[in-house]
PDB file of C-alpha atoms in Angstrom:
ATOM      1  CA  MET K   1      13.073-273.955 176.021  1.00 87.00           C
ATOM      2  CA  SER K   2      16.085-273.224 178.193  1.00 92.00           C
ATOM      3  CA  ILE K   3      19.264-271.559 176.915  1.00 95.00           C
ATOM      4  CA  PRO K   4      21.401-274.683 177.610  1.00 95.00           C
ATOM      5  CA  ASN K   5      19.003-276.807 175.539  1.00 95.00           C
ATOM      6  CA  MET K   6      19.090-274.253 172.711  1.00 96.00           C
ATOM      7  CA  LEU K   7      22.898-274.350 172.826  1.00 96.00           C
ATOM      8  CA  SER K   8      22.838-278.156 172.569  1.00 95.00           C
ATOM      9  CA  ILE K   9      20.520-277.912 169.557  1.00 96.00           C
ATOM     10  CA  PHE K  10      22.865-275.320 168.050  1.00 97.00           C
ATOM     11  CA  ARG K  11      25.727-277.813 168.479  1.00 97.00           C
ATOM     12  CA  LEU K  12      23.666-280.407 166.610  1.00 97.00           C
ATOM     13  CA  ILE K  13      23.212-277.890 163.782  1.00 98.00           C
ATOM     14  CA  LEU K  14      26.980-277.266 163.703  1.00 98.00           C
ATOM     15  CA  ILE K  15      27.655-280.937 162.867  1.00 98.00           C
ATOM     16  CA  PRO K  16      26.595-280.734 159.204  1.00 98.00           C
ATOM     17  CA  VAL K  17      28.139-277.254 158.972  1.00 98.00           C
ATOM     18  CA  PHE K  18      31.495-278.700 160.096  1.00 98.00           C
ATOM     19  CA  THR K  19      31.205-281.573 157.613  1.00 98.00           C
ATOM     20  CA  ILE K  20      30.336-279.351 154.670  1.00 98.00           C
ATOM     21  CA  VAL K  21      33.152-276.923 155.421  1.00 98.00           C
ATOM     22  CA  PHE K  22      35.665-279.709 156.178  1.00 97.00           C
ATOM     23  CA  PHE K  23      35.155-281.356 152.778  1.00 97.00           C
ATOM     24  CA  SER K  24      34.634-278.162 150.798  1.00 97.00           C
ATOM     25  CA  PRO K  25      37.151-277.208 148.114  1.00 97.00           C
ATOM     26  CA  ILE K  26      37.407-273.647 149.410  1.00 96.00           C
ATOM     27  CA  GLU K  27      40.766-272.259 150.358  1.00 95.00           C
ATOM     28  CA  HIS K  28      41.471-272.598 154.093  1.00 95.00           C
ATOM     29  CA  ALA K  29      38.682-275.159 154.566  1.00 95.00           C
ATOM     30  CA  MET K  30      40.642-276.771 157.404  1.00 93.00           C
ATOM     31  CA  LEU K  31      40.925-273.440 159.226  1.00 94.00           C
ATOM     32  CA  TYR K  32      37.212-272.668 158.793  1.00 96.00           C
ATOM     33  CA  SER K  33      36.153-276.149 159.876  1.00 96.00           C
ATOM     34  CA  SER K  34      38.438-275.743 162.907  1.00 95.00           C
ATOM     35  CA  ILE K  35      36.626-272.533 163.797  1.00 96.00           C
ATOM     36  CA  VAL K  36      33.271-274.331 163.582  1.00 97.00           C
ATOM     37  CA  PHE K  37      34.725-277.092 165.754  1.00 95.00           C
ATOM     38  CA  VAL K  38      35.976-274.602 168.375  1.00 94.00           C
ATOM     39  CA  ILE K  39      32.574-272.876 168.428  1.00 96.00           C
ATOM     40  CA  SER K  40      30.994-276.266 169.063  1.00 96.00           C
ATOM     41  CA  GLY K  41      33.416-276.941 171.915  1.00 93.00           C
ATOM     42  CA  VAL K  42      32.891-273.552 173.530  1.00 94.00           C
ATOM     43  CA  THR K  43      29.129-273.956 173.192  1.00 95.00           C
ATOM     44  CA  ASP K  44      29.427-277.353 174.877  1.00 91.00           C
ATOM     45  CA  LEU K  45      31.200-275.777 177.853  1.00 90.00           C
ATOM     46  CA  LEU K  46      28.686-272.921 177.990  1.00 94.00           C
ATOM     47  CA  ASP K  47      25.566-275.069 177.993  1.00 91.00           C
ATOM     48  CA  GLY K  48      26.787-277.122 180.955  1.00 87.00           C
ATOM     49  CA  TYR K  49      27.972-274.069 182.860  1.00 91.00           C
ATOM     50  CA  ILE K  50      24.718-272.150 182.338  1.00 95.00           C
ATOM     51  CA  ALA K  51      22.586-275.191 183.175  1.00 92.00           C
ATOM     52  CA  ARG K  52      24.341-275.724 186.500  1.00 89.00           C
ATOM     53  CA  LYS K  53      24.865-272.078 187.486  1.00 93.00           C
ATOM     54  CA  TYR K  54      21.273-271.020 186.791  1.00 94.00           C
ATOM     55  CA  ASN K  55      19.632-274.303 187.820  1.00 93.00           C
ATOM     56  CA  GLN K  56      18.432-275.037 184.284  1.00 92.00           C
ATOM     57  CA  VAL K  57      19.312-278.726 184.301  1.00 88.00           C
ATOM     58  CA  THR K  58      16.499-280.629 182.602  1.00 87.00           C
ATOM     59  CA  LYS K  59      15.939-284.237 181.572  1.00 82.00           C
ATOM     60  CA  LEU K  60      15.915-283.046 177.969  1.00 87.00           C
ATOM     61  CA  GLY K  61      19.266-281.346 178.513  1.00 87.00           C
ATOM     62  CA  ILE K  62      20.696-284.439 180.182  1.00 80.00           C
ATOM     63  CA  VAL K  63      19.862-286.295 176.952  1.00 81.00           C
ATOM     64  CA  LEU K  64      20.572-283.521 174.395  1.00 89.00           C
ATOM     65  CA  ASP K  65      24.025-282.558 175.668  1.00 88.00           C
ATOM     66  CA  PRO K  66      25.605-286.023 175.463  1.00 83.00           C
ATOM     67  CA  LEU K  67      23.753-286.689 172.200  1.00 88.00           C
ATOM     68  CA  ALA K  68      25.369-283.591 170.694  1.00 92.00           C
ATOM     69  CA  ASP K  69      28.721-284.675 172.178  1.00 88.00           C
ATOM     70  CA  LYS K  70      28.481-288.193 170.751  1.00 89.00           C
ATOM     71  CA  LEU K  71      27.295-287.143 167.299  1.00 93.00           C
ATOM     72  CA  THR K  72      29.935-284.420 167.080  1.00 94.00           C
ATOM     73  CA  LEU K  73      32.639-286.856 168.142  1.00 93.00           C
ATOM     74  CA  LEU K  74      31.584-289.566 165.686  1.00 95.00           C
ATOM     75  CA  VAL K  75      31.088-287.266 162.703  1.00 97.00           C
ATOM     76  CA  VAL K  76      34.372-285.437 163.274  1.00 96.00           C
ATOM     77  CA  LEU K  77      36.238-288.729 163.643  1.00 96.00           C
ATOM     78  CA  PHE K  78      34.591-290.071 160.480  1.00 97.00           C
ATOM     79  CA  CYS K  79      35.672-286.923 158.596  1.00 97.00           C
ATOM     80  CA  LEU K  80      39.226-287.284 159.906  1.00 97.00           C
ATOM     81  CA  PHE K  81      39.262-290.945 158.911  1.00 97.00           C
ATOM     82  CA  LYS K  82      38.006-290.136 155.400  1.00 97.00           C
ATOM     83  CA  LYS K  83      40.861-287.646 154.981  1.00 95.00           C
ATOM     84  CA  GLU K  84      43.281-290.266 156.368  1.00 96.00           C
ATOM     85  CA  LEU K  85      44.233-288.165 159.387  1.00 95.00           C
ATOM     86  CA  ILE K  86      43.453-290.973 161.850  1.00 97.00           C
ATOM     87  CA  PRO K  87      43.624-294.762 161.539  1.00 97.00           C
ATOM     88  CA  SER K  88      40.410-296.753 161.215  1.00 97.00           C
ATOM     89  CA  TRP K  89      40.793-298.453 164.616  1.00 97.00           C
ATOM     90  CA  ILE K  90      40.257-295.115 166.394  1.00 97.00           C
ATOM     91  CA  LEU K  91      36.979-294.575 164.567  1.00 97.00           C
ATOM     92  CA  ILE K  92      35.926-298.185 165.232  1.00 97.00           C
ATOM     93  CA  PHE K  93      36.808-297.876 168.924  1.00 96.00           C
ATOM     94  CA  PHE K  94      34.757-294.709 169.378  1.00 96.00           C
ATOM     95  CA  VAL K  95      31.786-296.068 167.399  1.00 96.00           C
ATOM     96  CA  ALA K  96      31.769-299.197 169.590  1.00 95.00           C
ATOM     97  CA  LYS K  97      32.191-297.155 172.783  1.00 93.00           C
ATOM     98  CA  GLU K  98      29.464-294.668 171.940  1.00 89.00           C
ATOM     99  CA  LEU K  99      27.025-297.348 170.775  1.00 91.00           C
ATOM    100  CA  SER K 100      27.572-299.327 173.973  1.00 89.00           C
ATOM    101  CA  MET K 101      26.983-296.197 176.043  1.00 85.00           C
ATOM    102  CA  ILE K 102      23.833-295.313 174.102  1.00 83.00           C
ATOM    103  CA  LEU K 103      22.446-298.845 174.418  1.00 86.00           C
ATOM    104  CA  GLY K 104      23.395-299.001 178.099  1.00 82.00           C
ATOM    105  CA  GLY K 105      21.723-295.639 178.681  1.00 77.00           C
ATOM    106  CA  ILE K 106      18.552-296.753 176.916  1.00 80.00           C
ATOM    107  CA  PHE K 107      18.524-299.979 178.929  1.00 79.00           C
ATOM    108  CA  ALA K 108      19.014-298.137 182.233  1.00 77.00           C
ATOM    109  CA  TYR K 109      16.325-295.594 181.419  1.00 75.00           C
ATOM    110  CA  THR K 110      13.732-298.092 180.200  1.00 80.00           C
ATOM    111  CA  ARG K 111      14.366-300.423 183.148  1.00 76.00           C
ATOM    112  CA  SER K 112      14.427-297.860 185.954  1.00 78.00           C
ATOM    113  CA  ASP K 113      14.124-294.278 184.620  1.00 73.00           C
ATOM    114  CA  LEU K 114      17.818-294.001 185.486  1.00 72.00           C
ATOM    115  CA  VAL K 115      19.583-291.269 183.530  1.00 73.00           C
ATOM    116  CA  ILE K 116      23.322-291.362 184.062  1.00 75.00           C
ATOM    117  CA  PRO K 117      24.584-287.790 183.754  1.00 71.00           C
ATOM    118  CA  SER K 118      28.071-286.986 182.595  1.00 75.00           C
ATOM    119  CA  ASN K 119      30.772-287.120 185.246  1.00 85.00           C
ATOM    120  CA  ILE K 120      34.208-285.566 185.589  1.00 90.00           C
ATOM    121  CA  PHE K 121      35.876-288.368 183.590  1.00 92.00           C
ATOM    122  CA  GLY K 122      33.450-287.955 180.704  1.00 88.00           C
ATOM    123  CA  LYS K 123      33.813-284.180 180.762  1.00 85.00           C
ATOM    124  CA  LEU K 124      37.608-284.365 180.795  1.00 91.00           C
ATOM    125  CA  ALA K 125      37.583-286.912 177.952  1.00 92.00           C
ATOM    126  CA  THR K 126      35.355-284.565 175.940  1.00 86.00           C
ATOM    127  CA  ILE K 127      37.587-281.560 176.596  1.00 89.00           C
ATOM    128  CA  PHE K 128      40.643-283.628 175.720  1.00 92.00           C
ATOM    129  CA  PHE K 129      38.921-284.796 172.529  1.00 92.00           C
ATOM    130  CA  TYR K 130      38.264-281.206 171.409  1.00 90.00           C
ATOM    131  CA  PHE K 131      41.820-280.167 172.216  1.00 94.00           C
ATOM    132  CA  SER K 132      43.460-283.141 170.487  1.00 96.00           C
ATOM    133  CA  ILE K 133      41.350-282.820 167.340  1.00 93.00           C
ATOM    134  CA  PHE K 134      42.035-279.096 167.151  1.00 92.00           C
ATOM    135  CA  VAL K 135      45.785-279.766 167.357  1.00 95.00           C
ATOM    136  CA  LEU K 136      45.485-282.627 164.840  1.00 94.00           C
ATOM    137  CA  LEU K 137      43.886-280.311 162.294  1.00 90.00           C
ATOM    138  CA  PHE K 138      47.049-278.194 162.328  1.00 90.00           C
ATOM    139  CA  ASP K 139      49.824-280.608 163.296  1.00 93.00           C
ATOM    140  CA  LYS K 140      49.300-284.251 162.392  1.00 93.00           C
ATOM    141  CA  THR K 141      52.382-285.524 164.256  1.00 94.00           C
ATOM    142  CA  ILE K 142      51.597-284.049 167.672  1.00 96.00           C
ATOM    143  CA  GLY K 143      47.849-284.320 167.100  1.00 96.00           C
ATOM    144  CA  ILE K 144      47.837-288.064 166.525  1.00 96.00           C
ATOM    145  CA  TYR K 145      49.650-288.666 169.819  1.00 97.00           C
ATOM    146  CA  LEU K 146      47.080-286.517 171.557  1.00 97.00           C
ATOM    147  CA  VAL K 147      44.325-288.526 169.867  1.00 97.00           C
ATOM    148  CA  TYR K 148      45.907-291.725 171.251  1.00 97.00           C
ATOM    149  CA  ALA K 149      45.864-290.119 174.700  1.00 96.00           C
ATOM    150  CA  THR K 150      42.217-289.205 174.085  1.00 96.00           C
ATOM    151  CA  VAL K 151      41.468-292.888 173.483  1.00 96.00           C
ATOM    152  CA  ILE K 152      42.979-293.662 176.894  1.00 97.00           C
ATOM    153  CA  SER K 153      40.903-290.935 178.552  1.00 96.00           C
ATOM    154  CA  ALA K 154      37.786-292.302 176.805  1.00 95.00           C
ATOM    155  CA  VAL K 155      38.512-295.791 178.156  1.00 96.00           C
ATOM    156  CA  ILE K 156      38.800-294.362 181.676  1.00 96.00           C
ATOM    157  CA  ALA K 157      35.508-292.477 181.220  1.00 93.00           C
ATOM    158  CA  LEU K 158      33.824-295.609 179.867  1.00 92.00           C
ATOM    159  CA  PHE K 159      34.878-297.634 182.904  1.00 93.00           C
ATOM    160  CA  SER K 160      33.613-294.896 185.223  1.00 92.00           C
ATOM    161  CA  TYR K 161      30.181-295.072 183.540  1.00 87.00           C
ATOM    162  CA  ILE K 162      30.195-298.874 183.659  1.00 88.00           C
ATOM    163  CA  LYS K 163      30.836-298.621 187.407  1.00 90.00           C
ATOM    164  CA  ILE K 164      27.877-296.238 187.850  1.00 85.00           C
ATOM    165  CA  PHE K 165      25.694-298.526 185.739  1.00 81.00           C
ATOM    166  CA  TRP K 166      26.803-301.586 187.720  1.00 85.00           C
ATOM    167  CA  ASN K 167      26.248-299.862 191.076  1.00 84.00           C
ATOM    168  CA  ASN K 168      22.671-299.074 190.048  1.00 79.00           C
ATOM    169  CA  LYS K 169      21.806-302.511 188.638  1.00 74.00           C
ATOM    170  CA  HIS K 170      19.645-303.266 191.702  1.00 75.00           C
ATOM    171  CA  SER K 171      17.163-300.631 190.525  1.00 71.00           C
ATOM    172  CA  PHE K 172      16.549-302.317 187.154  1.00 68.00           C
ATOM    173  CA  LYS K 173      13.134-303.953 186.731  1.00 66.00           C
ATOM    174  CA  LYS K 174      13.167-307.556 185.750  1.00 58.00           C
TER     175      LYS K 174
END
């Protein structure tokens, strides 16, 4: 197994670690969960960098990396919602967006073996997500505005993926 794929699996393992620490009664739980979150974000950047630099891009990695991104995003947002740090509509928006992307990806793959890799808009939205959530964990006022901006960046990324999907519709089997 390649190093980028192992890093993606490590990020999947960090999801329950973040959740446990985030809701734990220990002193400084928010700080410790933030550290886990930052490690996840850095690992996300590393797996993509290593995969491209050392030509270790695999179909498994193309699936694992966004899966880890999506699950991290949804679980972190759910945790923030449960602690009333974000409004419910943000969680609902991201659940709907991620489900539509997952279903669209499954449809594209089963109809034409098309795997739509992440693009610059998706990568920037992910980076912005990590940054805004990190700020939110320490400063709710500034953080929530950054989360709103993250929603806008996610909408832009979603439309960029819809465009790619639409441009490849001719390759779908009937």
